[in-house]
PDB file of C-alpha atoms in Angstrom:
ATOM      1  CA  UNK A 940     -27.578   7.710 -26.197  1.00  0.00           C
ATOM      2  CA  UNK A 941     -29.846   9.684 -24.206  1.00  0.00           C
ATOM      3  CA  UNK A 942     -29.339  10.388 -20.354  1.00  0.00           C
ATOM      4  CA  UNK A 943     -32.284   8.564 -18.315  1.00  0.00           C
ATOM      5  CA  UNK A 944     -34.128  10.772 -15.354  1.00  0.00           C
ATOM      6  CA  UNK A 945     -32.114   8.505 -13.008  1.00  0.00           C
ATOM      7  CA  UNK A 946     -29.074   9.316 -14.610  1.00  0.00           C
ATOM      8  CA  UNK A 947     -30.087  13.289 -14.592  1.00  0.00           C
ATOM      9  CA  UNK A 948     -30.833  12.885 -10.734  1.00  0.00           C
ATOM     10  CA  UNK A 949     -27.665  11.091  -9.696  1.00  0.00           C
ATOM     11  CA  UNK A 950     -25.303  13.797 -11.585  1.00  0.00           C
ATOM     12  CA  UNK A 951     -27.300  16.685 -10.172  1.00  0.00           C
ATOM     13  CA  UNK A 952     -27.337  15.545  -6.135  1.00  0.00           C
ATOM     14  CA  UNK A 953     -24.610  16.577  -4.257  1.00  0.00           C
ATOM     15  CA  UNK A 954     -21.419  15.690  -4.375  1.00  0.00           C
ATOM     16  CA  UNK A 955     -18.722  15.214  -1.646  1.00  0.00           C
ATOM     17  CA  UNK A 956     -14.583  14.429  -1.725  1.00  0.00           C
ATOM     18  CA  UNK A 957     -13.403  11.819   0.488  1.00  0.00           C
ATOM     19  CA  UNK A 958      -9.726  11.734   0.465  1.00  0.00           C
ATOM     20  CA  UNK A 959      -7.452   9.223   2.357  1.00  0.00           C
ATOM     21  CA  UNK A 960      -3.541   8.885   2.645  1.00  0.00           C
ATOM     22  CA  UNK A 961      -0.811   6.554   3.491  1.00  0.00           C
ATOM     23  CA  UNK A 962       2.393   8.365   4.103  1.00  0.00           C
ATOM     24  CA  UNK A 963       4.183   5.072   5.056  1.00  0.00           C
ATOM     25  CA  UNK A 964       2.667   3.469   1.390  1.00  0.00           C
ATOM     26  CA  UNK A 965       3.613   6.381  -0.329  1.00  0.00           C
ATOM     27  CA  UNK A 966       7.362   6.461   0.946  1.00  0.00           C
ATOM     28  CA  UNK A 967       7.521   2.554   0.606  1.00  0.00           C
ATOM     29  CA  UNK A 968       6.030   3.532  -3.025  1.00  0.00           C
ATOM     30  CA  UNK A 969       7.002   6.584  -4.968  1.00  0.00           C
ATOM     31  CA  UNK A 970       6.765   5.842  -8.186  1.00  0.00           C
ATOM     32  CA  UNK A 971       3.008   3.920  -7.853  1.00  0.00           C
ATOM     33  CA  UNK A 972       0.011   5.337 -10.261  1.00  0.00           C
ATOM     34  CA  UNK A 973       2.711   5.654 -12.381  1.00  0.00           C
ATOM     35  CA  UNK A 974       4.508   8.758 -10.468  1.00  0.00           C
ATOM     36  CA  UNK A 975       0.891  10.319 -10.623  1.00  0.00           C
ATOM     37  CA  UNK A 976       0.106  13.009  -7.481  1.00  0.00           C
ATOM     38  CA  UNK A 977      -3.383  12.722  -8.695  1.00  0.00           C
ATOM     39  CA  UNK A 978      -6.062  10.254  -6.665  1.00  0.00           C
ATOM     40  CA  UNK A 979      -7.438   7.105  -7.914  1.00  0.00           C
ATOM     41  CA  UNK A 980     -11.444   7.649  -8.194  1.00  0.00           C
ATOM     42  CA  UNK A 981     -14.291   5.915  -6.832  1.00  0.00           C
ATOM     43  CA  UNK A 982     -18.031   6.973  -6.708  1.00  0.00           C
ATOM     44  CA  UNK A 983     -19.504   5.633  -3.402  1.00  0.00           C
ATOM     45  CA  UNK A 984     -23.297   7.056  -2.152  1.00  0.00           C
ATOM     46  CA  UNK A 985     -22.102   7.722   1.122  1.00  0.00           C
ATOM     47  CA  UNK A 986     -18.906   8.659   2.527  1.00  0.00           C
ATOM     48  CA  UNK A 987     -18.560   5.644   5.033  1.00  0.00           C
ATOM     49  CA  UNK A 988     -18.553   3.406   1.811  1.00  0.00           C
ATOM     50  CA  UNK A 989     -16.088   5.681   0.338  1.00  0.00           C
ATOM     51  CA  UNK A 990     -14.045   5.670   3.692  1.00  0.00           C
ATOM     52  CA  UNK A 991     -14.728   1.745   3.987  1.00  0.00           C
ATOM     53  CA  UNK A 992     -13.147   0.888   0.676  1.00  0.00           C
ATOM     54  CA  UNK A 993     -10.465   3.152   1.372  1.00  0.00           C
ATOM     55  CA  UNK A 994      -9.296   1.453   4.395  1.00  0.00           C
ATOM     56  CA  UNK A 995      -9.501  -2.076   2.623  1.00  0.00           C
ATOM     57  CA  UNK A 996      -7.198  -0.805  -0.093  1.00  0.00           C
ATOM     58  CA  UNK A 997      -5.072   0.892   2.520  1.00  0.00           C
ATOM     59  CA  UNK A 998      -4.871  -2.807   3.519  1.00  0.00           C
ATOM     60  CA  UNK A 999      -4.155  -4.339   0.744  1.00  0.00           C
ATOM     61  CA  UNK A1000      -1.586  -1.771  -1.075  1.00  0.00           C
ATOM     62  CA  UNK A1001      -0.203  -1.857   2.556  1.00  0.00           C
ATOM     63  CA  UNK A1002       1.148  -5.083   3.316  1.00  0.00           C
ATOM     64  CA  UNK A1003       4.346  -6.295   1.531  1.00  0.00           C
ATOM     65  CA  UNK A1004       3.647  -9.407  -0.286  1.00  0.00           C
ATOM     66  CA  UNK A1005       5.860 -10.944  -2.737  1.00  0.00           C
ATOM     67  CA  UNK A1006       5.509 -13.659  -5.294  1.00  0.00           C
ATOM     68  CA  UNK A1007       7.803 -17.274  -6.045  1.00  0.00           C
ATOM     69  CA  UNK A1008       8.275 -19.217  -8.666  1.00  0.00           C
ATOM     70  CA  UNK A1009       8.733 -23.031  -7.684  1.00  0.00           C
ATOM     71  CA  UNK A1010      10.002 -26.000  -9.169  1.00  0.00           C
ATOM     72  CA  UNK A1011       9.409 -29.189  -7.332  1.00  0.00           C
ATOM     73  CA  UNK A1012      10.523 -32.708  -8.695  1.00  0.00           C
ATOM     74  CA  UNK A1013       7.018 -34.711  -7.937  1.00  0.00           C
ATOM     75  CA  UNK A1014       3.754 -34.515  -8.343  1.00  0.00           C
ATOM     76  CA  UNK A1015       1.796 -31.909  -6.206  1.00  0.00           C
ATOM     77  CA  UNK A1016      -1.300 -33.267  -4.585  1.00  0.00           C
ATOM     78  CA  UNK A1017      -4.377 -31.072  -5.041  1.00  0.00           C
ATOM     79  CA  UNK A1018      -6.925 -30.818  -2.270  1.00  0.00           C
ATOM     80  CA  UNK A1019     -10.151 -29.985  -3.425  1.00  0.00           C
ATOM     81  CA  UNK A1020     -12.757 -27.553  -1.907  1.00  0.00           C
ATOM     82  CA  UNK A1021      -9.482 -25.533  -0.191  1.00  0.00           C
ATOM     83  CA  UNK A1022      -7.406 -22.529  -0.824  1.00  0.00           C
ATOM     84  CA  UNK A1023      -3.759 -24.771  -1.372  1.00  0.00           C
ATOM     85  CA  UNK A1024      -1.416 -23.119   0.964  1.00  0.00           C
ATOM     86  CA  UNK A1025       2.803 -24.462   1.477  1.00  0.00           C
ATOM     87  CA  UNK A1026       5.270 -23.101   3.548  1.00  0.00           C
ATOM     88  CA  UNK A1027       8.186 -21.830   1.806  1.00  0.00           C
ATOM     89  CA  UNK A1028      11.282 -21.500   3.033  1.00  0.00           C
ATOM     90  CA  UNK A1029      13.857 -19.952   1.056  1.00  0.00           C
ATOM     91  CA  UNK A1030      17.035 -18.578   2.764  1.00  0.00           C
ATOM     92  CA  UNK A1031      18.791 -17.501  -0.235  1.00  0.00           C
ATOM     93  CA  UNK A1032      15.741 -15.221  -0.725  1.00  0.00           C
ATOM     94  CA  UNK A1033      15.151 -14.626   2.608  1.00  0.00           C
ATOM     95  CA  UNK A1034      11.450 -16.168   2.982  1.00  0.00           C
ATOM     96  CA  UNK A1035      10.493 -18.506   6.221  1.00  0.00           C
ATOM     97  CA  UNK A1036       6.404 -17.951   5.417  1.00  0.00           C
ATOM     98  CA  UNK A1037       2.796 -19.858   4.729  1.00  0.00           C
ATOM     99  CA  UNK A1038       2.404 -19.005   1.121  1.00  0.00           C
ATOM    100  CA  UNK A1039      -1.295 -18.953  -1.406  1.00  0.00           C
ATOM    101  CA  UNK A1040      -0.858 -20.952  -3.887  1.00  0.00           C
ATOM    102  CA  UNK A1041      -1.773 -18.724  -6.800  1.00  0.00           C
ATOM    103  CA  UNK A1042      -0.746 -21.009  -9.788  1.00  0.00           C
ATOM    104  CA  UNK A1043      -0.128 -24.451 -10.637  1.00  0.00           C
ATOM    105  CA  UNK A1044       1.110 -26.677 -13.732  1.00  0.00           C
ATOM    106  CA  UNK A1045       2.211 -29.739 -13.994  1.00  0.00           C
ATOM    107  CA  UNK A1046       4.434 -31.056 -16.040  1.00  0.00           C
ATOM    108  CA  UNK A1047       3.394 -34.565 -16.797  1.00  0.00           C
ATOM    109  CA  UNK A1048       6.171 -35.364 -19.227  1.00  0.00           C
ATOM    110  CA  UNK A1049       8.779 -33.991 -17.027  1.00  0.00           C
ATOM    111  CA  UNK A1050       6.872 -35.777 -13.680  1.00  0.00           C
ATOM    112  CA  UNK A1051       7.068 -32.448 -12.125  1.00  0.00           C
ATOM    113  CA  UNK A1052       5.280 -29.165 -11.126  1.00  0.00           C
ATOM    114  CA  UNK A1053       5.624 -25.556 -11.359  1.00  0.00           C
ATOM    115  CA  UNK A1054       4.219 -23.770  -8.377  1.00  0.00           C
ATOM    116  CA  UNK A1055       3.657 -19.986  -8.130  1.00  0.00           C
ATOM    117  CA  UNK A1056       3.605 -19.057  -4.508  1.00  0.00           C
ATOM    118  CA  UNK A1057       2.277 -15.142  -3.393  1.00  0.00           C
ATOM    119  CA  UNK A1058       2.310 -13.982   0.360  1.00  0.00           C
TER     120      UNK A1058
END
């Protein structure tokens, strides 16, 4: 396939390296981009977006969030037009917190659902 001029122009202008690092996410994750020292890549026009999407994955990688599996004996009621959100409270586990709902199935046969909880 042929380049196109704009695709000549954009690998000819120049080119900067906008690097960003979390020691606290790197301690709390060694062996993340599987034990790789080298970056992830992006290809931003200008290095505020560069530095802007770094910060929101900062964010993101940055928080400890952790995910539930959840077996209730009933029916779940479904609210439409909202992100579903319980609180779980788990001591065994360790978990007082306002969880996303991230999956649900119910079990029709069994009168039950199966609730996957992240937060």
């Amino acid at each position: 396939m042929p380049a196109l001029p704009a695709d000549i122009a954009a690998a000819l202008r120049p080119q900067i390296v906008v690097s960003n690092e979390d020691a606290t996410i790197k301690a709390r994750f060694p062996s993340a981009r599987n034990n790789s020292d080298e970056p992830s890549e992006g290809f931003f026009d200008l290095r505020a977006d560069a530095e802007t999407a770094g910060a929101q994955r900062r964010a993101l990688i940055g928080a400890v969030r952790r995910r539930f599996a959840v077996t209730i004996d009933d029916m779940l009621p479904i609210t439409a037009g909202v992100i579903p959100t319980h609180r779980l409270i788990d001591a065994e586990q360790g978990v007082d917190a306002l969880m996303m709902v991230t999956r649900i199935e119910v079990d029709l046969e069994d009168e039950q659902t199966n609730v996957e909880y992240f937060g």
